[in-house]
mmCIF file of N, CA and C in Angstrom:
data_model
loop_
_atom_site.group_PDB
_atom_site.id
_atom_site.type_symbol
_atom_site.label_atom_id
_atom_site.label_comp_id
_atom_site.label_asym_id
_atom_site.label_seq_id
_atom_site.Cartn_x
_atom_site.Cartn_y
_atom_site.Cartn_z
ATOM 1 N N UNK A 16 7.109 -2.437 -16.925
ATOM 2 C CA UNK A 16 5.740 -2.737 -17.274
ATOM 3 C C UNK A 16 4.801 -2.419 -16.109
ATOM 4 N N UNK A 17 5.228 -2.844 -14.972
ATOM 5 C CA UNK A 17 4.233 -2.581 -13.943
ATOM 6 C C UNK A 17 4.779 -1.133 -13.591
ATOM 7 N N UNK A 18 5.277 -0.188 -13.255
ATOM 8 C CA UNK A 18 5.408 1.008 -13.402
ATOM 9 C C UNK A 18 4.100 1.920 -14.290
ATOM 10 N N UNK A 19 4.188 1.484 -15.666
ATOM 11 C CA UNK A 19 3.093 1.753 -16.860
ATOM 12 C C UNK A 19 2.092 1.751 -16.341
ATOM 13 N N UNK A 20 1.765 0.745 -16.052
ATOM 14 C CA UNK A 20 0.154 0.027 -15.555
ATOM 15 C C UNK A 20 0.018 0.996 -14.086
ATOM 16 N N UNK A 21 0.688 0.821 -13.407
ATOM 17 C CA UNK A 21 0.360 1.799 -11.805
ATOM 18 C C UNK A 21 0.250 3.178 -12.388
ATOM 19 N N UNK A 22 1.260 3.970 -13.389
ATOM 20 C CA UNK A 22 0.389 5.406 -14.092
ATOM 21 C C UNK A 22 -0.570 5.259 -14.454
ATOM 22 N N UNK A 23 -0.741 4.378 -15.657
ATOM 23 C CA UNK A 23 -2.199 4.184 -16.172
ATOM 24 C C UNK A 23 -3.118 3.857 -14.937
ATOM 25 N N UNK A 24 -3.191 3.569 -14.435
ATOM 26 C CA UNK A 24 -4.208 3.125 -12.663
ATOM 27 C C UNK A 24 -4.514 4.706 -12.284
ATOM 28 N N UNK A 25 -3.509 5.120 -11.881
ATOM 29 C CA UNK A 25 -3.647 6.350 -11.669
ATOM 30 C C UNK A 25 -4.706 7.698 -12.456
ATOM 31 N N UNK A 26 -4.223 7.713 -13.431
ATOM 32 C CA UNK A 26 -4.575 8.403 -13.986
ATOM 33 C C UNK A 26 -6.093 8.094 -14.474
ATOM 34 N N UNK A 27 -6.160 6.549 -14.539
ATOM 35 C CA UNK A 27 -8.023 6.167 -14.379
ATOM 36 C C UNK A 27 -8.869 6.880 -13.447
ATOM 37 N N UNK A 28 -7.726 6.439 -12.254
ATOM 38 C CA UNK A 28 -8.199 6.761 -10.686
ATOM 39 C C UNK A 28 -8.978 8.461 -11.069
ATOM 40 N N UNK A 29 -8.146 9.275 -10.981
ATOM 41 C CA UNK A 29 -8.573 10.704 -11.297
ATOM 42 C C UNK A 29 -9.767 11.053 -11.870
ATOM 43 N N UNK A 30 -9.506 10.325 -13.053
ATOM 44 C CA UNK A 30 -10.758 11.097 -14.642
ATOM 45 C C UNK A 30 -12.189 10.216 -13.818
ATOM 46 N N UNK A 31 -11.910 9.299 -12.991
ATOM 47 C CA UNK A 31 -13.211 8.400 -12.981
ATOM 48 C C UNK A 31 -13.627 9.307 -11.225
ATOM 49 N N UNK A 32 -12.449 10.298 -10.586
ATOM 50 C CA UNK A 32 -13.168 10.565 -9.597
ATOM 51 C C UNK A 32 -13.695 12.091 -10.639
ATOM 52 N N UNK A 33 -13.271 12.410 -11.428
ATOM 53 C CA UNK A 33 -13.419 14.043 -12.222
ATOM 54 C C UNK A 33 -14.849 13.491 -12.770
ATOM 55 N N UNK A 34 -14.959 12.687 -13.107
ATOM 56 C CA UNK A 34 -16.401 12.115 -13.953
ATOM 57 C C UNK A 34 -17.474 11.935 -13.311
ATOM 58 N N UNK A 35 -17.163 11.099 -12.052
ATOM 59 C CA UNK A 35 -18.422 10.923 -11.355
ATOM 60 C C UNK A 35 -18.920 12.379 -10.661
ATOM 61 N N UNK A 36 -17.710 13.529 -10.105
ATOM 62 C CA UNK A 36 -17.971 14.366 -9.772
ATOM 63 C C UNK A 36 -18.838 15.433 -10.574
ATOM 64 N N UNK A 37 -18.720 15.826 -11.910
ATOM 65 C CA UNK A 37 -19.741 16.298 -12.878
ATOM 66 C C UNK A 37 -20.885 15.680 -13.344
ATOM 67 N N UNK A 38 -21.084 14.741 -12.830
ATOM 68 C CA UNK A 38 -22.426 13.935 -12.957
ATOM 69 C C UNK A 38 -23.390 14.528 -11.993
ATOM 70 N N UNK A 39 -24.702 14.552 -12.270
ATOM 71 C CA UNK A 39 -25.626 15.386 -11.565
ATOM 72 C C UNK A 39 -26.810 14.015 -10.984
ATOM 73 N N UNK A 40 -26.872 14.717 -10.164
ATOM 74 C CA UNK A 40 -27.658 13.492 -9.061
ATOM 75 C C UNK A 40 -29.562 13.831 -9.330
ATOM 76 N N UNK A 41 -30.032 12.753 -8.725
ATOM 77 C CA UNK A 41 -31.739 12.344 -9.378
ATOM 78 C C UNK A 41 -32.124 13.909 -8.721
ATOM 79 N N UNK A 42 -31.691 14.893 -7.703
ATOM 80 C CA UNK A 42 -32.371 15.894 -7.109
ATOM 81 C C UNK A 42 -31.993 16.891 -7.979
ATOM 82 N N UNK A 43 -31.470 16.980 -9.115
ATOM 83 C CA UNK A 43 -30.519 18.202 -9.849
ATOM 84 C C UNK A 43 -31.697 18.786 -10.945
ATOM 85 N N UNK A 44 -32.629 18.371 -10.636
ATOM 86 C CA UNK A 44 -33.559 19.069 -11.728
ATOM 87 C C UNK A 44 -34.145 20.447 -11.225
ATOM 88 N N UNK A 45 -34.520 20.432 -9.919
ATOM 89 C CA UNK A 45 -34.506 21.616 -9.025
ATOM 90 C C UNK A 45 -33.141 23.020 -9.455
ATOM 91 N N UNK A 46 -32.341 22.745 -9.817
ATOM 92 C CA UNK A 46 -31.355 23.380 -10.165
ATOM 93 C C UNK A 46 -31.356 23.950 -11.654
ATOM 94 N N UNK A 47 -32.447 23.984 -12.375
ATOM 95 C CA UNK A 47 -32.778 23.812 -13.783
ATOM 96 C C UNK A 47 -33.495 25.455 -13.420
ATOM 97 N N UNK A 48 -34.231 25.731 -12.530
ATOM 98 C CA UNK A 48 -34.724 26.918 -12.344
ATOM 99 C C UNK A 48 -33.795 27.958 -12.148
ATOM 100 N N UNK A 49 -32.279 27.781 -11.741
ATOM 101 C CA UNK A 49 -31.856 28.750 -11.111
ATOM 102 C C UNK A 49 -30.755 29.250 -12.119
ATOM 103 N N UNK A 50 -30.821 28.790 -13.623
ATOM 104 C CA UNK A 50 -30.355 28.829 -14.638
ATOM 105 C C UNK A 50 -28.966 27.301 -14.519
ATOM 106 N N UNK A 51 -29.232 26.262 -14.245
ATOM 107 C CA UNK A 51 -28.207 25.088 -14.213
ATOM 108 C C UNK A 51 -28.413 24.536 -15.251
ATOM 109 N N UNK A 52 -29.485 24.454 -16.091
ATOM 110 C CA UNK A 52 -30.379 23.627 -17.384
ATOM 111 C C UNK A 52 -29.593 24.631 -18.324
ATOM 112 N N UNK A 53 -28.489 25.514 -18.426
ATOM 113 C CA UNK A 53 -28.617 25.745 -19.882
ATOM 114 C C UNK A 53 -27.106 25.130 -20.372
ATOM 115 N N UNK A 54 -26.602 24.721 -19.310
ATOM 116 C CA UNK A 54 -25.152 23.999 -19.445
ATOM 117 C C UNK A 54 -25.118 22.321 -20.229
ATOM 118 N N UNK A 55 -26.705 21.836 -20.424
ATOM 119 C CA UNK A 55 -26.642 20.361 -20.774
ATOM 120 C C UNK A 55 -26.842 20.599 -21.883
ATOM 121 N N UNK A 56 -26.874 21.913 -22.936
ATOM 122 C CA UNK A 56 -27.213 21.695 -24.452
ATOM 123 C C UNK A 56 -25.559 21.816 -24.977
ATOM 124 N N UNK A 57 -24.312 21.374 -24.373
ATOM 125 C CA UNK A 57 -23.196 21.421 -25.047
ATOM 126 C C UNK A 57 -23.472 19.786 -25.297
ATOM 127 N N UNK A 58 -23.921 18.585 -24.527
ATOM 128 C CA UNK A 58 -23.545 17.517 -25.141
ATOM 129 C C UNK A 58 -24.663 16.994 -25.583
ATOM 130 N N UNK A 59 -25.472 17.849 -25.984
ATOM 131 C CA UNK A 59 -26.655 17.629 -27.447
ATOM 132 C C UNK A 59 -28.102 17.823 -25.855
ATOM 133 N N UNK A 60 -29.126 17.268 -26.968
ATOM 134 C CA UNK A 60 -30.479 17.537 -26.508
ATOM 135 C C UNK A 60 -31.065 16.840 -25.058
ATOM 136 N N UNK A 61 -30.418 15.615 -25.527
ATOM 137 C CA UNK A 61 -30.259 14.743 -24.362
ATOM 138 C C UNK A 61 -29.454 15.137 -23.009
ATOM 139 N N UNK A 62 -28.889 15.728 -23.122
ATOM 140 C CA UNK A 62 -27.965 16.235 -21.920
ATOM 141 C C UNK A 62 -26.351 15.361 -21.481
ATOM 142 N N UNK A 63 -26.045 15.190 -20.691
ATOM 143 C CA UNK A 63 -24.572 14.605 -20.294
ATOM 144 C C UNK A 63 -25.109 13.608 -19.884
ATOM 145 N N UNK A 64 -26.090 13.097 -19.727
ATOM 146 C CA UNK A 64 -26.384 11.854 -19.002
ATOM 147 C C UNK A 64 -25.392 10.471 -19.861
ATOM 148 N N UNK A 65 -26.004 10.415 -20.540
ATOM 149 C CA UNK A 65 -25.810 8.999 -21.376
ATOM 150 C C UNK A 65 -23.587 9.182 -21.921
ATOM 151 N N UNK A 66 -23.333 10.166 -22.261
ATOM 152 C CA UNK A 66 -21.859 10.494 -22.532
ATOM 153 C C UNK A 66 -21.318 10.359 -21.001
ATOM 154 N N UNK A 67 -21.850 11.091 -20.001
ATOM 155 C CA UNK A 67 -20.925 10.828 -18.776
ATOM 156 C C UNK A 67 -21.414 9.577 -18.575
ATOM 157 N N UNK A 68 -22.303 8.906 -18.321
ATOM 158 C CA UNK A 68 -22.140 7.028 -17.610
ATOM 159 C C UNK A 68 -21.628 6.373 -18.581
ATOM 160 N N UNK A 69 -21.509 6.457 -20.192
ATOM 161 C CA UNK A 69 -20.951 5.606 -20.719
ATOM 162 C C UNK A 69 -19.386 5.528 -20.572
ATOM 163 N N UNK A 70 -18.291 6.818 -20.848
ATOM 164 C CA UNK A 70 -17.388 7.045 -20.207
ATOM 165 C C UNK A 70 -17.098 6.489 -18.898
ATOM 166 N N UNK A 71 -18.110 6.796 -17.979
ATOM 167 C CA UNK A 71 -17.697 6.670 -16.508
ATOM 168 C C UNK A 71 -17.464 4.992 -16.440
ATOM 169 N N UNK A 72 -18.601 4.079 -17.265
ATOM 170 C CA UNK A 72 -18.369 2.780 -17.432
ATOM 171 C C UNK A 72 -17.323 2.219 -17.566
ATOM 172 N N UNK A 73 -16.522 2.982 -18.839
ATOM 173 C CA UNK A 73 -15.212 2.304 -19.403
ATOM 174 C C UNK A 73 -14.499 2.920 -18.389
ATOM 175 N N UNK A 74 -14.527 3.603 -18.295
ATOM 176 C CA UNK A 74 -13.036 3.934 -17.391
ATOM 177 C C UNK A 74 -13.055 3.191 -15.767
ATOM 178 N N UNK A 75 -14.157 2.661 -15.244
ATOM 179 C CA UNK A 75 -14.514 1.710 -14.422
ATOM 180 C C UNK A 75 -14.326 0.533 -15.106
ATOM 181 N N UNK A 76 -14.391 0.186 -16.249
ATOM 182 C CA UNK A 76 -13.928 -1.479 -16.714
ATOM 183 C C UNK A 76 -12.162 -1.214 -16.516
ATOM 184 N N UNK A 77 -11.612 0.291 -17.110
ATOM 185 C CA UNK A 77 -10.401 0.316 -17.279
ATOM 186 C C UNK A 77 -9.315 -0.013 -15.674
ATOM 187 N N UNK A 78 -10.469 0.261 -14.913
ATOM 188 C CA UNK A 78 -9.373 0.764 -13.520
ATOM 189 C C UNK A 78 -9.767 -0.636 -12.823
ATOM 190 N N UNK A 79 -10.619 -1.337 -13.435
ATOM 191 C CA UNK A 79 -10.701 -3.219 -13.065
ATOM 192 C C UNK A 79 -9.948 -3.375 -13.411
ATOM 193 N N UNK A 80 -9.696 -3.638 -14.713
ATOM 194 C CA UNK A 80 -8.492 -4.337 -15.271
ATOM 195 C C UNK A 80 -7.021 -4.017 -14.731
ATOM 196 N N UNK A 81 -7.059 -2.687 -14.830
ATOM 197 C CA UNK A 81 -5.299 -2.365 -14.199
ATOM 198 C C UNK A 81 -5.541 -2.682 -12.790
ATOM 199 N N UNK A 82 -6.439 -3.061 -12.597
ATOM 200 C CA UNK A 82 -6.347 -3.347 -10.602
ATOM 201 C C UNK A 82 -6.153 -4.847 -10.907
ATOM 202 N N UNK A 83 -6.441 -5.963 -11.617
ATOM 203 C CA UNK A 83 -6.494 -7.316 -11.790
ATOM 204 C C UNK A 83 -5.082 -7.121 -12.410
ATOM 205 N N UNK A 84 -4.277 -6.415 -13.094
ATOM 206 C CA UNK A 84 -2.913 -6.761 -13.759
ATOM 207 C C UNK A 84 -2.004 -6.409 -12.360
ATOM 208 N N UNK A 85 -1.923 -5.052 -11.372
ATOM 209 C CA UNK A 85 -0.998 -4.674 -10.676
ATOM 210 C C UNK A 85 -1.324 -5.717 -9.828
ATOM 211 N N UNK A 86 -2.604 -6.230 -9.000
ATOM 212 C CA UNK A 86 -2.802 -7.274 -8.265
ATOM 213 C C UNK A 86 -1.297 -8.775 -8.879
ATOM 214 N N UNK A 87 -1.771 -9.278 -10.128
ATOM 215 C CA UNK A 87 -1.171 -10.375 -10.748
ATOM 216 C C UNK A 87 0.126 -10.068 -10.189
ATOM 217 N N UNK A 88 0.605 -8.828 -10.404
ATOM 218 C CA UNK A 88 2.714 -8.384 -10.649
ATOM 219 C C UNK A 88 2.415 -8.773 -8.962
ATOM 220 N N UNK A 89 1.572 -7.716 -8.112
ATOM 221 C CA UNK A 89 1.791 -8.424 -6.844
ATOM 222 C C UNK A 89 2.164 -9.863 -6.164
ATOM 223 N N UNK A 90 1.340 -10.541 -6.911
ATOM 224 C CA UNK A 90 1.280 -12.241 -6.377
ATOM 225 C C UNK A 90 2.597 -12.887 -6.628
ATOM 226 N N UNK A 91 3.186 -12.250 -7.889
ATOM 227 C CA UNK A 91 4.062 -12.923 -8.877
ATOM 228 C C UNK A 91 5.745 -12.494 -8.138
ATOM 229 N N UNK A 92 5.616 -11.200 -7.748
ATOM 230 C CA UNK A 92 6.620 -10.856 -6.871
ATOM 231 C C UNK A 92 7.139 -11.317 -5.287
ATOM 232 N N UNK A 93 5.638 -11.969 -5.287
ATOM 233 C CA UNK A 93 6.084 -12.652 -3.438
ATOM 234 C C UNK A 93 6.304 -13.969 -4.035
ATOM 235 N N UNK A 94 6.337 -14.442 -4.614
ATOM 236 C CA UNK A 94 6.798 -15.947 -5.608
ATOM 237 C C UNK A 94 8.673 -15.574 -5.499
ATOM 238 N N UNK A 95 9.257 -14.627 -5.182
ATOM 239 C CA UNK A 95 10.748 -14.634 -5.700
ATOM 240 C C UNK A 95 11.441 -15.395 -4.833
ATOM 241 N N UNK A 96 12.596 -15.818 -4.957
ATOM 242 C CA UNK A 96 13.125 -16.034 -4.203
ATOM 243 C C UNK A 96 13.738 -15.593 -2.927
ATOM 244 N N UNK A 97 13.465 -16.514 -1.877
ATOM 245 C CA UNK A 97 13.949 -15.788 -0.476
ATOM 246 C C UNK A 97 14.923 -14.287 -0.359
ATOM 247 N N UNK A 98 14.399 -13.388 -0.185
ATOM 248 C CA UNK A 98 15.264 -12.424 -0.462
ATOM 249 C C UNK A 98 15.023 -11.806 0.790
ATOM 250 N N UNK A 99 15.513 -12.193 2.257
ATOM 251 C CA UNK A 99 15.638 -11.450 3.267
ATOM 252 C C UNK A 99 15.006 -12.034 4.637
ATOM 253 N N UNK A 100 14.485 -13.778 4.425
ATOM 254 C CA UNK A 100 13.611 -14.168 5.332
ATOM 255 C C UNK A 100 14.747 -15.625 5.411
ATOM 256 N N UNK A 101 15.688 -15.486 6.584
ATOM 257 C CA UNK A 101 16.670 -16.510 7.017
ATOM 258 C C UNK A 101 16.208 -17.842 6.996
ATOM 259 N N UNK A 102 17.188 -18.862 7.076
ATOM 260 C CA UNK A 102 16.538 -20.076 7.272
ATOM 261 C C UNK A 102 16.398 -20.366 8.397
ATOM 262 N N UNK A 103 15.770 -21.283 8.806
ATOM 263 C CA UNK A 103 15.558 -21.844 10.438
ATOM 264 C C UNK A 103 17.026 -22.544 10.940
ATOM 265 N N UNK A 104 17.766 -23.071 10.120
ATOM 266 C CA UNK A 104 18.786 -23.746 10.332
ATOM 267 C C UNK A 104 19.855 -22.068 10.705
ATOM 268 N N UNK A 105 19.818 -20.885 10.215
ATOM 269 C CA UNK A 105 20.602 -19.606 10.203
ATOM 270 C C UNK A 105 20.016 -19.621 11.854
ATOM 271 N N UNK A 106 18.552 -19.425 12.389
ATOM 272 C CA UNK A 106 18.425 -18.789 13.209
ATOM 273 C C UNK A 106 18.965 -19.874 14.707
ATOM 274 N N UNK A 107 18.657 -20.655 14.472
ATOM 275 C CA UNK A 107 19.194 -22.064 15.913
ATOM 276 C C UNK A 107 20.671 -21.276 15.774
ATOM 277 N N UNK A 108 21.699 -20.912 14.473
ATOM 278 C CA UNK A 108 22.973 -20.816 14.903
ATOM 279 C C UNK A 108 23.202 -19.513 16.069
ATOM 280 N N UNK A 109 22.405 -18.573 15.314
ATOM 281 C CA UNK A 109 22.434 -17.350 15.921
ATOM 282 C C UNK A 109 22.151 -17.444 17.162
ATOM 283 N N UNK A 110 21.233 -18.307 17.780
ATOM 284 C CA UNK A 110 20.950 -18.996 19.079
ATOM 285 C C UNK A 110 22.149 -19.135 20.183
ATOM 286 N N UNK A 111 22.819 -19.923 19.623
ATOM 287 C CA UNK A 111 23.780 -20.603 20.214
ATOM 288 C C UNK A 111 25.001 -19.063 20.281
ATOM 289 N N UNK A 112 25.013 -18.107 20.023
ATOM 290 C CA UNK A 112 25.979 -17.152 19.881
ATOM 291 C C UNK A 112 26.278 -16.817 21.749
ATOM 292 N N UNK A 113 27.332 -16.772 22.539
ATOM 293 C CA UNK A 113 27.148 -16.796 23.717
ATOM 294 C C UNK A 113 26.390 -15.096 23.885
ATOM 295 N N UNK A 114 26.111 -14.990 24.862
ATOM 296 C CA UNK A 114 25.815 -13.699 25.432
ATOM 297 C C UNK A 114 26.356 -12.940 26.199
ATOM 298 N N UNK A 115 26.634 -11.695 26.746
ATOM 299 C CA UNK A 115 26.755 -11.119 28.360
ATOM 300 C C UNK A 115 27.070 -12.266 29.783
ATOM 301 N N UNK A 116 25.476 -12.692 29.560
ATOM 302 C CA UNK A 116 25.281 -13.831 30.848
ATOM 303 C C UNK A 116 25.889 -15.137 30.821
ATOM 304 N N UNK A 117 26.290 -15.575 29.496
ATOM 305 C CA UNK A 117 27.120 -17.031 29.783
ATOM 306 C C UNK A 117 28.567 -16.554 29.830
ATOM 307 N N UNK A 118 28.658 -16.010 30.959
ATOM 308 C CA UNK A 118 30.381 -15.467 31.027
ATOM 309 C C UNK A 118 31.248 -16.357 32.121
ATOM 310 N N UNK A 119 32.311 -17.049 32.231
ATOM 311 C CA UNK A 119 32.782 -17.842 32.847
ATOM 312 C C UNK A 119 33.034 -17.819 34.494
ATOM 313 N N UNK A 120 32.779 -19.272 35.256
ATOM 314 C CA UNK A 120 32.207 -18.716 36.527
ATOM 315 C C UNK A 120 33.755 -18.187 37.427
ATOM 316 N N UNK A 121 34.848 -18.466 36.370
ATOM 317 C CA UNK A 121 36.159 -18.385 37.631
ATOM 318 C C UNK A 121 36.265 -16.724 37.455
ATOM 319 N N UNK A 122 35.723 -15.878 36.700
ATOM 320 C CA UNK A 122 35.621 -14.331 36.947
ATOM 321 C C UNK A 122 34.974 -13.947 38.014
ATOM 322 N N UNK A 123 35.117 -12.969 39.076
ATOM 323 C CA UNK A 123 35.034 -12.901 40.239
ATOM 324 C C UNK A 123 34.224 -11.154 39.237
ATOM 325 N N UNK A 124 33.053 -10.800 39.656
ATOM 326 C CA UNK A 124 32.265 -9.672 39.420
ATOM 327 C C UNK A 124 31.786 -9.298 40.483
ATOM 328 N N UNK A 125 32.500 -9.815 41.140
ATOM 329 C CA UNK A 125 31.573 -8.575 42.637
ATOM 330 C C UNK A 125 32.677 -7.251 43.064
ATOM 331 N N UNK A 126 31.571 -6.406 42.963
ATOM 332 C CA UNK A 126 32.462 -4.941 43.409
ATOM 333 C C UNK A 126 33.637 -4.653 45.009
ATOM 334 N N UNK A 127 34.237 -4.608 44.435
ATOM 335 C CA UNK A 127 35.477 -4.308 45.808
ATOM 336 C C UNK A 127 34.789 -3.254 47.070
ATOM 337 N N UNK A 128 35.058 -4.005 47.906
ATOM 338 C CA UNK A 128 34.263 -3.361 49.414
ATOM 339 C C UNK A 128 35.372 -2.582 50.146
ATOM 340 N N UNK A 129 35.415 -1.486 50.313
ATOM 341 C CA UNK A 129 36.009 -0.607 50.807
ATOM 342 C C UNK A 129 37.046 -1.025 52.459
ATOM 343 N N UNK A 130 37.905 -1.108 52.909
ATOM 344 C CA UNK A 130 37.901 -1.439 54.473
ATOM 345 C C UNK A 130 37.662 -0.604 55.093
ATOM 346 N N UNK A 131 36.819 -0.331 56.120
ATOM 347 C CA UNK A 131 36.638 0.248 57.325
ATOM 348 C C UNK A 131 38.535 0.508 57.910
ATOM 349 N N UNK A 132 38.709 1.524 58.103
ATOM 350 C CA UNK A 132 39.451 2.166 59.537
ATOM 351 C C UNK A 132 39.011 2.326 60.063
ATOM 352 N N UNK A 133 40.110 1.626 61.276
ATOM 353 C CA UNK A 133 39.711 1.880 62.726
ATOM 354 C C UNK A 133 40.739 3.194 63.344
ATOM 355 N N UNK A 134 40.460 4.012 64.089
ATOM 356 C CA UNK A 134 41.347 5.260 64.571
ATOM 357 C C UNK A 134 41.502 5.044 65.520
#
């Protein structure tokens, strides 16, 4: 299920960056002279205005919602059970494990000193 929902996210993600990107900004009328005005009579008289923000709307309600559902699976998944975070009672043992340095004092570790000859 959450797999589904993260495609569907996705694929919001895209069409809503493809949408806003063909949307024409308040300076785009200047662009009407240079032949740009004859491309807005495919989505009627009115132009793309009102079809691209209404679209762009839903698919902005759509990519809320799948962001409020993958959020939920998030929350719901750190709810599981301990799966990899020891107990405090595990780590004091591990504590106590001797080391290198608690090595017993009747071992003699000092390096053998060569004797001097005398000739």
């Amino acid at each position: 299920m959450q797999v589904a929902i993260l495609m569907v996210h996705v694929v919001i993600a895209v069409a809503l960056v493809v949408l806003i990107l063909l949307q024409q900004g308040k300076g785009a009328e200047a662009g009407a002279a240079f032949g740009g005005g004859a491309s807005q009579t495919v989505f009627g008289s009115r132009g793309s205005g009102s079809f691209l923000s209404t679209t762009t709307g839903i698919l902005a309600a759509g990519f809320f919602v799948t962001s409020m559902a993958l959020a939920y699976f998030a929350t719901q998944a750190g709810q599981a059970p301990e799966a990899g975070i020891p107990d405090s009672r595990l780590i004091e043992q591990q504590r106590s494990v001797p080391t290198l340095d608690d090595s017993p004092a009747s071992v003699d570790n000092t390096a053998p000193v060569l004797e001097e000859s005398s000739e």
